[in-house]
JSON list of C-alpha atoms in Angstrom, two decimals:
[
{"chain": "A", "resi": 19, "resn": "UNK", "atom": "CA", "xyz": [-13.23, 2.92, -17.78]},
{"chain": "A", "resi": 20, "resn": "UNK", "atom": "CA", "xyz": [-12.52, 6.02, -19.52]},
{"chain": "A", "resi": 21, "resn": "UNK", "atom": "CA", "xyz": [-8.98, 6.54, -17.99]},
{"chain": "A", "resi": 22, "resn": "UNK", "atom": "CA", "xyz": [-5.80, 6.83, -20.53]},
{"chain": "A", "resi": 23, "resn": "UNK", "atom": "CA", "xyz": [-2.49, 5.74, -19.47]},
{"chain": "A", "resi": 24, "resn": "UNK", "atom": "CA", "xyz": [0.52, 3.99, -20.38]},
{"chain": "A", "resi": 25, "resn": "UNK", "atom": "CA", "xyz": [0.36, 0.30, -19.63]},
{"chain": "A", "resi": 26, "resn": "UNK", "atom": "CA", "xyz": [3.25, -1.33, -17.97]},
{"chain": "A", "resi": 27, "resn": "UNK", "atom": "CA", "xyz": [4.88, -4.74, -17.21]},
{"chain": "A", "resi": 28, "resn": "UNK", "atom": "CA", "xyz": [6.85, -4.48, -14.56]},
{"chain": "A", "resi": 29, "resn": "UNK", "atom": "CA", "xyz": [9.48, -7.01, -14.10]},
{"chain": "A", "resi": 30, "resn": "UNK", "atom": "CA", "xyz": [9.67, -8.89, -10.37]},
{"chain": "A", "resi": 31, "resn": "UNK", "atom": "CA", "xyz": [11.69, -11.44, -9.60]},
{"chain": "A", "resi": 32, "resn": "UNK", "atom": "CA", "xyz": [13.46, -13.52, -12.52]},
{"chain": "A", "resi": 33, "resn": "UNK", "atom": "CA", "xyz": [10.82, -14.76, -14.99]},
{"chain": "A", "resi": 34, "resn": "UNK", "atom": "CA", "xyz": [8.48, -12.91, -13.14]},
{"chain": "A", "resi": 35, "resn": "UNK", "atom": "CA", "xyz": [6.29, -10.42, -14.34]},
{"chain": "A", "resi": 36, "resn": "UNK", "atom": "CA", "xyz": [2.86, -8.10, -13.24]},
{"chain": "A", "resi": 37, "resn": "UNK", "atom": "CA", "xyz": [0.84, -5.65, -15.07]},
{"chain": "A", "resi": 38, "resn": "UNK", "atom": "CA", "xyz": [0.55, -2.11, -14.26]},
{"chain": "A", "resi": 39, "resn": "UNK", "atom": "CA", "xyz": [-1.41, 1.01, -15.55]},
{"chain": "A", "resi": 40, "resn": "UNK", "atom": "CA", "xyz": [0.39, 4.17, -15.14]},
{"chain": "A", "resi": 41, "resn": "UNK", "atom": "CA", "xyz": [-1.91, 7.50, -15.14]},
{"chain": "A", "resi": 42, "resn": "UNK", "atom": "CA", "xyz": [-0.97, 11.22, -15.03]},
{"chain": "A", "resi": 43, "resn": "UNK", "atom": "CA", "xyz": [2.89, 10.96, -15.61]},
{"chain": "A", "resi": 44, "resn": "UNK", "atom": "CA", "xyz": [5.06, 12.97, -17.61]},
{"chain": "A", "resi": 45, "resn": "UNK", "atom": "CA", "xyz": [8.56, 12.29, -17.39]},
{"chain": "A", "resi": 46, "resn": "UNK", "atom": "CA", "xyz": [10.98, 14.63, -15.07]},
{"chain": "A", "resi": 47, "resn": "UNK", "atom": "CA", "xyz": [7.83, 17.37, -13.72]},
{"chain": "A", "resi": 48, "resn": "UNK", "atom": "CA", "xyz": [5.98, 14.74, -11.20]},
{"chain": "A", "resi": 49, "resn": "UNK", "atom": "CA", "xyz": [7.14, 15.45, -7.68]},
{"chain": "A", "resi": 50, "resn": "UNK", "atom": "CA", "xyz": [3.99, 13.01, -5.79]},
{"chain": "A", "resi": 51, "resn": "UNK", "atom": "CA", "xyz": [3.22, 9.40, -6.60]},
{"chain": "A", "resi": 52, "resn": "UNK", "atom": "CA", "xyz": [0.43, 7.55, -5.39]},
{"chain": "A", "resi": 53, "resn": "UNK", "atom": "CA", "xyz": [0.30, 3.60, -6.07]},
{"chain": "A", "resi": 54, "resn": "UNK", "atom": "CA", "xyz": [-3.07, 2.59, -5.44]},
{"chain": "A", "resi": 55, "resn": "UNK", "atom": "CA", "xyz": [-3.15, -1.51, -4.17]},
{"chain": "A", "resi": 56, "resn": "UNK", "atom": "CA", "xyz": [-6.77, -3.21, -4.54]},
{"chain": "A", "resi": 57, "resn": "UNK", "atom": "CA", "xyz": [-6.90, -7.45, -4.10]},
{"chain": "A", "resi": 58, "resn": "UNK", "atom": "CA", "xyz": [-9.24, -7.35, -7.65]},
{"chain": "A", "resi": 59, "resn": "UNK", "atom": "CA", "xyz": [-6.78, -5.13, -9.43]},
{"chain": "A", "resi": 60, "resn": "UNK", "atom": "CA", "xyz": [-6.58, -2.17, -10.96]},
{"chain": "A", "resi": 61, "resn": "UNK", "atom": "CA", "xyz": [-10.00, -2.40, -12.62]},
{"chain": "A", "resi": 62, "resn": "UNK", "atom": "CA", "xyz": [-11.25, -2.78, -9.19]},
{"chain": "A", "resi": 63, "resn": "UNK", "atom": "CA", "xyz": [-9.85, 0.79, -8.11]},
{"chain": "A", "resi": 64, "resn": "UNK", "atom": "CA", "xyz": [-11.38, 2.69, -11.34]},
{"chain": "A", "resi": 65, "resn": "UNK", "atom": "CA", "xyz": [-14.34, 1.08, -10.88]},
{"chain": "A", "resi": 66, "resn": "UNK", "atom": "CA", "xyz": [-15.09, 1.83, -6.99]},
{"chain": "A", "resi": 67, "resn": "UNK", "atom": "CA", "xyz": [-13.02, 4.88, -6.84]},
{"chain": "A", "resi": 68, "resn": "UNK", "atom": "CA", "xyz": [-12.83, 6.43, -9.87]},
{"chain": "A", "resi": 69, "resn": "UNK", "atom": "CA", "xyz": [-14.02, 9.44, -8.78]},
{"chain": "A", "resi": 70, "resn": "UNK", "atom": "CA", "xyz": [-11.09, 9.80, -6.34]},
{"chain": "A", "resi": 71, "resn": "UNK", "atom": "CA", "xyz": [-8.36, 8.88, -9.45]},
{"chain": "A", "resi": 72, "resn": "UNK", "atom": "CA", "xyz": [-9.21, 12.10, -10.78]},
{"chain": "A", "resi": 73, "resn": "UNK", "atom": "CA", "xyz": [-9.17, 14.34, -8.27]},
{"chain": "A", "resi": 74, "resn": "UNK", "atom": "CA", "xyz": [-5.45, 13.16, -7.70]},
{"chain": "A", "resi": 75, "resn": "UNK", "atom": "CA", "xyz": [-4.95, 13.17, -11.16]},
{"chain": "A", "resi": 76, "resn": "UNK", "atom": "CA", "xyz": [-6.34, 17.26, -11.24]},
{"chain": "A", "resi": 77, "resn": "UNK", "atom": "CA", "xyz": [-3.80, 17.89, -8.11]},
{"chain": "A", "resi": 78, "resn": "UNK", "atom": "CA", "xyz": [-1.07, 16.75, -10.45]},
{"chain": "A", "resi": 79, "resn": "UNK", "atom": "CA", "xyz": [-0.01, 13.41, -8.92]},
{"chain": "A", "resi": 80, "resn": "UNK", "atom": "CA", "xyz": [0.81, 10.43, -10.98]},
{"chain": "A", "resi": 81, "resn": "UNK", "atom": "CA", "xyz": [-0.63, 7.24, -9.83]},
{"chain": "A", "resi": 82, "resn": "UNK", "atom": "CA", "xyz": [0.22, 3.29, -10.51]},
{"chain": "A", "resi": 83, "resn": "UNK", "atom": "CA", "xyz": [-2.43, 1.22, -10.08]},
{"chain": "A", "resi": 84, "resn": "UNK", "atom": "CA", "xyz": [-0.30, -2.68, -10.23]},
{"chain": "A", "resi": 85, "resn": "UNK", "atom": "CA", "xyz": [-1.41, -5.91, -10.36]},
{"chain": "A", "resi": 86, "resn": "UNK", "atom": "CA", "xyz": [0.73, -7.22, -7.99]},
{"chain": "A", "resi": 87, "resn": "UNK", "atom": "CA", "xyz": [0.82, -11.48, -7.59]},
{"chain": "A", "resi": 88, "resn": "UNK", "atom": "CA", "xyz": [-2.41, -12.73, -6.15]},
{"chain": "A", "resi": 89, "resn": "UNK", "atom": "CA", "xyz": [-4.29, -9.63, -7.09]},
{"chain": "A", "resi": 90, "resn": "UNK", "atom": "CA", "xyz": [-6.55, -8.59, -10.39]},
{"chain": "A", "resi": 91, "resn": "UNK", "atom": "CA", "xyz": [-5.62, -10.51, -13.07]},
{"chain": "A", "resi": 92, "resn": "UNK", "atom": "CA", "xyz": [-3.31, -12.39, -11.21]},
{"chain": "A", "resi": 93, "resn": "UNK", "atom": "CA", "xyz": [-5.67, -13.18, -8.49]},
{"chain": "A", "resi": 94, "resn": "UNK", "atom": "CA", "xyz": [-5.06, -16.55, -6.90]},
{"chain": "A", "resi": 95, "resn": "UNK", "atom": "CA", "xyz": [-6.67, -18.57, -3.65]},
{"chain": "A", "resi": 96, "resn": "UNK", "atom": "CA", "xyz": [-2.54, -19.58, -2.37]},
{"chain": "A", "resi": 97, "resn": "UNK", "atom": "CA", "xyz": [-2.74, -18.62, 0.89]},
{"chain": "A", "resi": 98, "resn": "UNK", "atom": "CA", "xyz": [-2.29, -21.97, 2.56]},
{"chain": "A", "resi": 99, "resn": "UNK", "atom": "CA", "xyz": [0.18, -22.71, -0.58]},
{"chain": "A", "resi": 100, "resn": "UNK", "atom": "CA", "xyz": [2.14, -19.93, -0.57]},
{"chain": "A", "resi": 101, "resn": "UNK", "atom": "CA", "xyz": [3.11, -21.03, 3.38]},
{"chain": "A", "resi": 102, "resn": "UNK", "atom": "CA", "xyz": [4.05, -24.33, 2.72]},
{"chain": "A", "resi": 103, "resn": "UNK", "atom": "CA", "xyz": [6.21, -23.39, -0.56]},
{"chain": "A", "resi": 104, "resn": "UNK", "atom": "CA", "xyz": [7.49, -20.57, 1.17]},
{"chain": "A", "resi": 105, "resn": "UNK", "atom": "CA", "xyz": [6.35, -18.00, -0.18]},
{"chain": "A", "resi": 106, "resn": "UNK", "atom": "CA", "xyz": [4.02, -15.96, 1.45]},
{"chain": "A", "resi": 107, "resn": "UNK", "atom": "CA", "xyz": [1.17, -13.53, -0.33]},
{"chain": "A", "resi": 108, "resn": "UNK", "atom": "CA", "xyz": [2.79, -10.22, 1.49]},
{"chain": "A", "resi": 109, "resn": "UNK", "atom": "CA", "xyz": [6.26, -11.61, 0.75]},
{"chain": "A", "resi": 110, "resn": "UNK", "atom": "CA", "xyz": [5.38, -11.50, -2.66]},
{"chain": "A", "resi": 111, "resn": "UNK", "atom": "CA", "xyz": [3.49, -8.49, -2.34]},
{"chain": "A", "resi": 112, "resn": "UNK", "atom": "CA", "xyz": [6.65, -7.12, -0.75]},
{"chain": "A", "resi": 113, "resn": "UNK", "atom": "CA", "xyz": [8.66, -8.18, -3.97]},
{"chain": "A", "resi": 114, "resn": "UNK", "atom": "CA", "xyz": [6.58, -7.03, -6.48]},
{"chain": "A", "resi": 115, "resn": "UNK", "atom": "CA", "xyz": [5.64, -3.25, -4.73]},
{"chain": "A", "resi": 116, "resn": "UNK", "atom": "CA", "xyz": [9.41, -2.59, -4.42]},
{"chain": "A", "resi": 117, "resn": "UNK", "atom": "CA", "xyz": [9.97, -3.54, -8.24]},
{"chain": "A", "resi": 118, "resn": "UNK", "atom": "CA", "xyz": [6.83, -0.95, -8.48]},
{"chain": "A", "resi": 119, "resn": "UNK", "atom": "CA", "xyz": [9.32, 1.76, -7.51]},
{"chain": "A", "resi": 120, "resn": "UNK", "atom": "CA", "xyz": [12.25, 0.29, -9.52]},
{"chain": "A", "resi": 121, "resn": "UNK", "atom": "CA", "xyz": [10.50, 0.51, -12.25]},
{"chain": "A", "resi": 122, "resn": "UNK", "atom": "CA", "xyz": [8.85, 4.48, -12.11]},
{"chain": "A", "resi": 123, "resn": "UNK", "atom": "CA", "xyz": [12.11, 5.74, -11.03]},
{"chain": "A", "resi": 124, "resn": "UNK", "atom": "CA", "xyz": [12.90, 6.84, -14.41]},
{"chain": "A", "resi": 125, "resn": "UNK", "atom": "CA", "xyz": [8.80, 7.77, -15.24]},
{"chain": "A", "resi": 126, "resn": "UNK", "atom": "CA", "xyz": [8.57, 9.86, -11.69]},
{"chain": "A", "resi": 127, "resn": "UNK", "atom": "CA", "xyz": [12.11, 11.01, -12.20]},
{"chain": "A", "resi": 128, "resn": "UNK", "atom": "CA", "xyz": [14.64, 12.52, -9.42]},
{"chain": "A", "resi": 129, "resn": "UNK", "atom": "CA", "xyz": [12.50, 14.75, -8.09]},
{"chain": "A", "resi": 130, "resn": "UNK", "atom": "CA", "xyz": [9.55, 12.52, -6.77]},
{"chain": "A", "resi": 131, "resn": "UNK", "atom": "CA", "xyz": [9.89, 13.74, -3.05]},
{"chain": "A", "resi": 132, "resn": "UNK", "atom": "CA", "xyz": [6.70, 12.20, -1.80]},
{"chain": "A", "resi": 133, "resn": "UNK", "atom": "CA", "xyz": [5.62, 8.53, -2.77]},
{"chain": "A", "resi": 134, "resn": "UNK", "atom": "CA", "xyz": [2.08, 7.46, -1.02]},
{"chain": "A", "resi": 135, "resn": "UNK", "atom": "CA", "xyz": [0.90, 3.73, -0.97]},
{"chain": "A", "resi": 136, "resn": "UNK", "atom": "CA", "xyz": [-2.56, 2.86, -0.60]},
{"chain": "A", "resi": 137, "resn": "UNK", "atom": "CA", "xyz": [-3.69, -0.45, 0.08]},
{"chain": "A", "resi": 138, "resn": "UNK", "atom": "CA", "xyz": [-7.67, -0.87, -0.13]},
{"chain": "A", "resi": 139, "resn": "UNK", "atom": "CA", "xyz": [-9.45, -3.38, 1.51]},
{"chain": "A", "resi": 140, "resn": "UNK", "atom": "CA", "xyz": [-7.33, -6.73, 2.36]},
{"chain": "A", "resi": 141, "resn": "UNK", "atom": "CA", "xyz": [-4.72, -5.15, 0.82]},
{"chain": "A", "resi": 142, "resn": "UNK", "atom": "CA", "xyz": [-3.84, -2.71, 3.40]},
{"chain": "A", "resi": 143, "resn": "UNK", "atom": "CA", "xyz": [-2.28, -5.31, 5.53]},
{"chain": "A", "resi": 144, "resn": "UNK", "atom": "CA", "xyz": [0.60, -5.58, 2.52]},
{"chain": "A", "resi": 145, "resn": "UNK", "atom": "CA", "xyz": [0.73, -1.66, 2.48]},
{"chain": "A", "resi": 146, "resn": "UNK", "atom": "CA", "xyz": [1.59, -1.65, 5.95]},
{"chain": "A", "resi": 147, "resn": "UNK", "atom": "CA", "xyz": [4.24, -4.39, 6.06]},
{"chain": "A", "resi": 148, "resn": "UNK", "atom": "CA", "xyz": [5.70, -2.30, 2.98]},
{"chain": "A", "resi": 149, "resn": "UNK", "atom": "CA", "xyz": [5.52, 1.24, 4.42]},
{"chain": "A", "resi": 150, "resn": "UNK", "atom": "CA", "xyz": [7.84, -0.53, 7.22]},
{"chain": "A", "resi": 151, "resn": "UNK", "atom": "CA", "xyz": [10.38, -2.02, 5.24]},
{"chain": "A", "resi": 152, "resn": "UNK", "atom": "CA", "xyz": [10.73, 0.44, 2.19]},
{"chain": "A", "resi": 153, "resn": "UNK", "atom": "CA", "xyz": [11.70, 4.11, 3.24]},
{"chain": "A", "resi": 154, "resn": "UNK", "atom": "CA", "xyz": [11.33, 5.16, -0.53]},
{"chain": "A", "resi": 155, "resn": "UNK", "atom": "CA", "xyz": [7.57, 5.46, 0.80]},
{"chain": "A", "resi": 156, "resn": "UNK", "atom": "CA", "xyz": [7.01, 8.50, 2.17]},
{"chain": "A", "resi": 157, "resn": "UNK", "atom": "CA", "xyz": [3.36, 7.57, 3.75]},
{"chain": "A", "resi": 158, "resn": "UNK", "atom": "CA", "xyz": [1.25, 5.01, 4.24]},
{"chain": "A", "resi": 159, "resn": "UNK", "atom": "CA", "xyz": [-2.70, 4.54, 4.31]},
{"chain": "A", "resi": 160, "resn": "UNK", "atom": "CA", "xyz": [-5.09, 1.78, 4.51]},
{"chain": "A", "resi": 161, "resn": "UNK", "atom": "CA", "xyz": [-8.89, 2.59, 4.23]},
{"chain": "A", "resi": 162, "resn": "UNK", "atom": "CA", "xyz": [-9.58, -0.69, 6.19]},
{"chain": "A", "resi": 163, "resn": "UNK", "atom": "CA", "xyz": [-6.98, -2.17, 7.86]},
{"chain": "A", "resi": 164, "resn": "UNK", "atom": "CA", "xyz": [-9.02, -4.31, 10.08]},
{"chain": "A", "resi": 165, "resn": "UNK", "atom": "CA", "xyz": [-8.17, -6.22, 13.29]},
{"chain": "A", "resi": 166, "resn": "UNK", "atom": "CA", "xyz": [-4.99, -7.38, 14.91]},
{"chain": "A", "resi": 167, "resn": "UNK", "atom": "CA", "xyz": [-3.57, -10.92, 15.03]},
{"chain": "A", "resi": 168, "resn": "UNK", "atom": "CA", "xyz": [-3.88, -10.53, 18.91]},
{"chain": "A", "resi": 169, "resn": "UNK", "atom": "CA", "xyz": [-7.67, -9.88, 18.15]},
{"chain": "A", "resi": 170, "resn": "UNK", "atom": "CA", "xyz": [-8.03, -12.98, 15.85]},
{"chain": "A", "resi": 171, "resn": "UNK", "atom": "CA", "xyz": [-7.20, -11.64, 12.65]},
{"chain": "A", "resi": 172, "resn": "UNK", "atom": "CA", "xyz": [-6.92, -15.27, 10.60]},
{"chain": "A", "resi": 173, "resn": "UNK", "atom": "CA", "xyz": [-4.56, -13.42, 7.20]},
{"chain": "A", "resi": 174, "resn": "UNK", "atom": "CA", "xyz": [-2.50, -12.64, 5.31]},
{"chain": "A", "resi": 175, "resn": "UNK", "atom": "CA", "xyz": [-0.64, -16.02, 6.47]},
{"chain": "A", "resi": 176, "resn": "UNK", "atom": "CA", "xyz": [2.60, -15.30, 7.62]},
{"chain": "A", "resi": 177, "resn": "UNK", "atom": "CA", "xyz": [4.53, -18.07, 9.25]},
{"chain": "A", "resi": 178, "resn": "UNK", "atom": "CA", "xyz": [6.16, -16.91, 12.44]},
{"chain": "A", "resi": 179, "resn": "UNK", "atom": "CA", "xyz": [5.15, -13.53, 12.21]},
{"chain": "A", "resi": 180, "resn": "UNK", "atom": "CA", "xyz": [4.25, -13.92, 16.39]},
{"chain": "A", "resi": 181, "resn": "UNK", "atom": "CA", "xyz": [8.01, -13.88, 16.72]},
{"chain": "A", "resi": 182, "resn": "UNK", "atom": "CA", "xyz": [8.86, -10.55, 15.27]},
{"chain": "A", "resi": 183, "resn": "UNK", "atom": "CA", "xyz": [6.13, -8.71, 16.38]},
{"chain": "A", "resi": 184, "resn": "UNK", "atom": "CA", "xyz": [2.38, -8.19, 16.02]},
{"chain": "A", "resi": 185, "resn": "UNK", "atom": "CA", "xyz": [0.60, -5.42, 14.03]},
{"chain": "A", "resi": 186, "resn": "UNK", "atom": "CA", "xyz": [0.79, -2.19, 16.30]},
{"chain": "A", "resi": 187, "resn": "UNK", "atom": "CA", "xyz": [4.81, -2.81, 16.47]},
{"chain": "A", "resi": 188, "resn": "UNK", "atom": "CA", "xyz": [4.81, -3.24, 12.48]},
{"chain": "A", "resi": 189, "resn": "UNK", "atom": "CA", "xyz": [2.93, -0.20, 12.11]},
{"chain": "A", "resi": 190, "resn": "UNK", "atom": "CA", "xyz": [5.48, 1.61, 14.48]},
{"chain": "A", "resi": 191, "resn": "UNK", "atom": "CA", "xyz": [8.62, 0.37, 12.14]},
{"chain": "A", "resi": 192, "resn": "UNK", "atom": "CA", "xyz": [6.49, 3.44, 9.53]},
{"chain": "A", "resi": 193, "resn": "UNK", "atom": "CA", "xyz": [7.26, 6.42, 12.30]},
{"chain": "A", "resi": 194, "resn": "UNK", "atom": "CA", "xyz": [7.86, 8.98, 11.69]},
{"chain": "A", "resi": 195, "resn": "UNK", "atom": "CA", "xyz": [6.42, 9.04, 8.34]},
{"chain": "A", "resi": 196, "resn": "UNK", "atom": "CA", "xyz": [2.65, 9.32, 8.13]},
{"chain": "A", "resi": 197, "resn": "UNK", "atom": "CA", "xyz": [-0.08, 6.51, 8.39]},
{"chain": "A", "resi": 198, "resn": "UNK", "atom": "CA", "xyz": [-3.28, 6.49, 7.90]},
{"chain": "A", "resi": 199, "resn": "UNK", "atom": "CA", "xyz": [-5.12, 3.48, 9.28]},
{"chain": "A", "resi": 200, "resn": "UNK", "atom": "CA", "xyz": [-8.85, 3.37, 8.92]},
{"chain": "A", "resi": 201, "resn": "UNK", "atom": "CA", "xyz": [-11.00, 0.35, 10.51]},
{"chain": "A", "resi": 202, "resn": "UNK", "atom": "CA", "xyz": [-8.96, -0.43, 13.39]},
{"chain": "A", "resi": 203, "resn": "UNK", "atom": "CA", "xyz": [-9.18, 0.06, 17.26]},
{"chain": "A", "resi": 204, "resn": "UNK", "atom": "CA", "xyz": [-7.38, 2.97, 18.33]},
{"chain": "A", "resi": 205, "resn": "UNK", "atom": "CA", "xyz": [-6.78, 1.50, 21.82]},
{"chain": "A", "resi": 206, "resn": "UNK", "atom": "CA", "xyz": [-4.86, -1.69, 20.12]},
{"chain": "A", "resi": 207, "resn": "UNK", "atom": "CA", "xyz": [-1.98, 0.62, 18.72]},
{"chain": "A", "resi": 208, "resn": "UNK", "atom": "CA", "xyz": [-0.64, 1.95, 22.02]},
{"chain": "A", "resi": 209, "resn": "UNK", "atom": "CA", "xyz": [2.62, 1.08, 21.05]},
{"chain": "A", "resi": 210, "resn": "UNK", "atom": "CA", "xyz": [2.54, 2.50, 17.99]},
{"chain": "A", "resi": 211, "resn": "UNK", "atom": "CA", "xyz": [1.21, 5.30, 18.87]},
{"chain": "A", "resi": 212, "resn": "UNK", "atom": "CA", "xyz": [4.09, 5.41, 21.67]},
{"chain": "A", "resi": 213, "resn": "UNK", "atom": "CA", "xyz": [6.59, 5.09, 18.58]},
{"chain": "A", "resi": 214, "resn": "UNK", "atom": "CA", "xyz": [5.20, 8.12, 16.86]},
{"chain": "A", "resi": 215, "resn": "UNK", "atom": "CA", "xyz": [5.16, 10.19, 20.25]},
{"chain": "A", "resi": 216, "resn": "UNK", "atom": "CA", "xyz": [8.72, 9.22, 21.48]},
{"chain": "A", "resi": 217, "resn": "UNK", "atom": "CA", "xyz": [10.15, 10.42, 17.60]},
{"chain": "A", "resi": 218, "resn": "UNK", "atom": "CA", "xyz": [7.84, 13.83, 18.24]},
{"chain": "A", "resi": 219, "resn": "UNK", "atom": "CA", "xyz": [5.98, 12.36, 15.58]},
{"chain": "A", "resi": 220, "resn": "UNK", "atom": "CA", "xyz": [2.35, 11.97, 17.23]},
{"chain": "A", "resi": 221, "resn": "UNK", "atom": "CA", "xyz": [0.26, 13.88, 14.59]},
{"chain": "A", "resi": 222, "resn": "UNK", "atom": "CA", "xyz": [1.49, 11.99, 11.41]},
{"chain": "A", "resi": 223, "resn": "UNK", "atom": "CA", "xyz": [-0.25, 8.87, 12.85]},
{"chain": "A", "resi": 224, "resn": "UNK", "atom": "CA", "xyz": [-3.95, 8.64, 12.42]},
{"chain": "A", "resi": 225, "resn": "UNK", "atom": "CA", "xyz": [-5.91, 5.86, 13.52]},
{"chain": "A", "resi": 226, "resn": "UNK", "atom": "CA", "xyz": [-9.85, 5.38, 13.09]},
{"chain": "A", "resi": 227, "resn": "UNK", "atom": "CA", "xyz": [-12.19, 3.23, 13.92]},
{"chain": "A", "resi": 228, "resn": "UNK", "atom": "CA", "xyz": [-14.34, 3.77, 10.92]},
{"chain": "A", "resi": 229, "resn": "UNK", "atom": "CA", "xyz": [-13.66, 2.84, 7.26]},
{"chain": "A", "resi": 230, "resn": "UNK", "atom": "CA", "xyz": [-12.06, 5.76, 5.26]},
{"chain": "A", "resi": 231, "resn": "UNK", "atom": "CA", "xyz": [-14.92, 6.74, 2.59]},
{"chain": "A", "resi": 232, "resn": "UNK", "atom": "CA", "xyz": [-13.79, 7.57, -1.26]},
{"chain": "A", "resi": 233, "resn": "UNK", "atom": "CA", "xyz": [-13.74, 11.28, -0.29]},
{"chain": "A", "resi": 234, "resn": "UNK", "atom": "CA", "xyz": [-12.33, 10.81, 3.28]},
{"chain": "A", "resi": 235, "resn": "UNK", "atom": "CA", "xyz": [-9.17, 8.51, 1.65]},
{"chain": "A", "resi": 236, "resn": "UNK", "atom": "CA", "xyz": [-8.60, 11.34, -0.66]},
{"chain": "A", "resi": 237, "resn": "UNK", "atom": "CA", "xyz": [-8.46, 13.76, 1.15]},
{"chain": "A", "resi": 238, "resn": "UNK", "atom": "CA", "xyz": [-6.00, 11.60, 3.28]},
{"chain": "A", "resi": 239, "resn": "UNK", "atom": "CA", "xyz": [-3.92, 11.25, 0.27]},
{"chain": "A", "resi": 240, "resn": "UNK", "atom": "CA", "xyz": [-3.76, 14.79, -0.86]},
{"chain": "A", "resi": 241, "resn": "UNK", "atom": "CA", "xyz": [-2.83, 15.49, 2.66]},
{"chain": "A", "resi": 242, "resn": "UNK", "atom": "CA", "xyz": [0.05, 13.33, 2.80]},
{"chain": "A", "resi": 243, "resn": "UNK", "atom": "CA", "xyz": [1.06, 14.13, -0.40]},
{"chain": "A", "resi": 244, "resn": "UNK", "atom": "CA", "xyz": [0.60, 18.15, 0.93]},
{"chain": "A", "resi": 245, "resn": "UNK", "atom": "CA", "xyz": [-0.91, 18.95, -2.27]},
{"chain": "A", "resi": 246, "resn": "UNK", "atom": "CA", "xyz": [-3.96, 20.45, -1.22]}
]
């Protein structure tokens, strides 16, 4: 691929473990991470957006692009498993992206004031639910985030997720911190967008209806990472 970094196995739960390239650090001078999610992996993200990985590498961020459970090399057809054993893809995903910034706290070091997660293509679904429940990340974007359960969206499978709240009320658990949330209808986040405006927070949420392109999502990133 033509990238050099350190390769990583990040530990998860007990007995658990993912793989994980690790490009641009040096320990104690990053300030911005990026971890870049993909559901084929890391190989996946060089391959289609290569181009982008270097730009952020040349505005001095250091990016982690994981395998997280069910993804890349660990890519498994669960779905309708992982419900009945209880354990859910984006619970796992949830897991294993936490243990993600476990495990760089001592790479990143103290100083790592802005932390970015990407989630490309199904994956931006488990970005989202992440962004909500980890406020270690700073922003959140998905290039395709795609439709709401309300509009039929059939996964990830989450059982009882109807209860707690649908997508748009997810997304508002990220405000004020920004998102970035390409392929969706603007007009089915009202109440996410009412989130951001009520915390004077209206601008950090950007909703499109089009895909992000490869220079359109980095430029997104180097925004919310205020590096360029």
């Amino acid at each position: 691929s033509g990238f050099e970094g350190q390769q990583m196995r990040i530990a998860s739960e007990p007995g658990i473990e993912f793989p994980a390239l690790l490009l641009g650090a040096k320990p104690s001078t990053k300030t911005a991470l990026v971890i870049l999610v993909h559901p084929k992996g890391g190989q996946a993200i060089l391959k289609e957006y290569g181009g982008g990985v270097r730009s952020l590498q040349a505005s001095g961020a250091a990016i982690l692009l994981p395998d997280i459970r069910l993804t890349g090399v660990l890519e498994r057809n669960w779905r309708l498993d992982g419900i009945l054993w209880n354990r859910p893809e984006t619970g796992m995903g949830l897991t294993d992206l936490r243990a993600c910034l476990d495990a760089l706290r001592p790479i990143a070091g103290r100083k790592t004031r802005q932390v970015v997660l990407v989630g490309l293509g199904d994956a931006g679904f488990t970005a989202a639910i992440v962004g909500a429940l980890e406020p270690r990340v700073s922003a959140v974007i998905a290039d395709r985030l795609g439709p709401t359960f309300a509009e039929g969206r059939q996964s990830p499978l989450i059982a009882n997720l109807m209860r707690v709240g649908y997508l748009p009320e997810l997304v508002a658990a990220i405000a004020p911190r920004r998102a970035v949330l390409g392929g969706v209808k603007p007009a089915q986040f009202t109440f996410a967008s009412g989130a951001y405006n009520v915390l004077h927070a209206g601008p950090a949420l950007e909703l499109r209806e089009a895909p992000l392109t490869g220079p359109e999502l980095t430029k997104s990133i180097q925004q919310a990472l205020r590096l360029n």
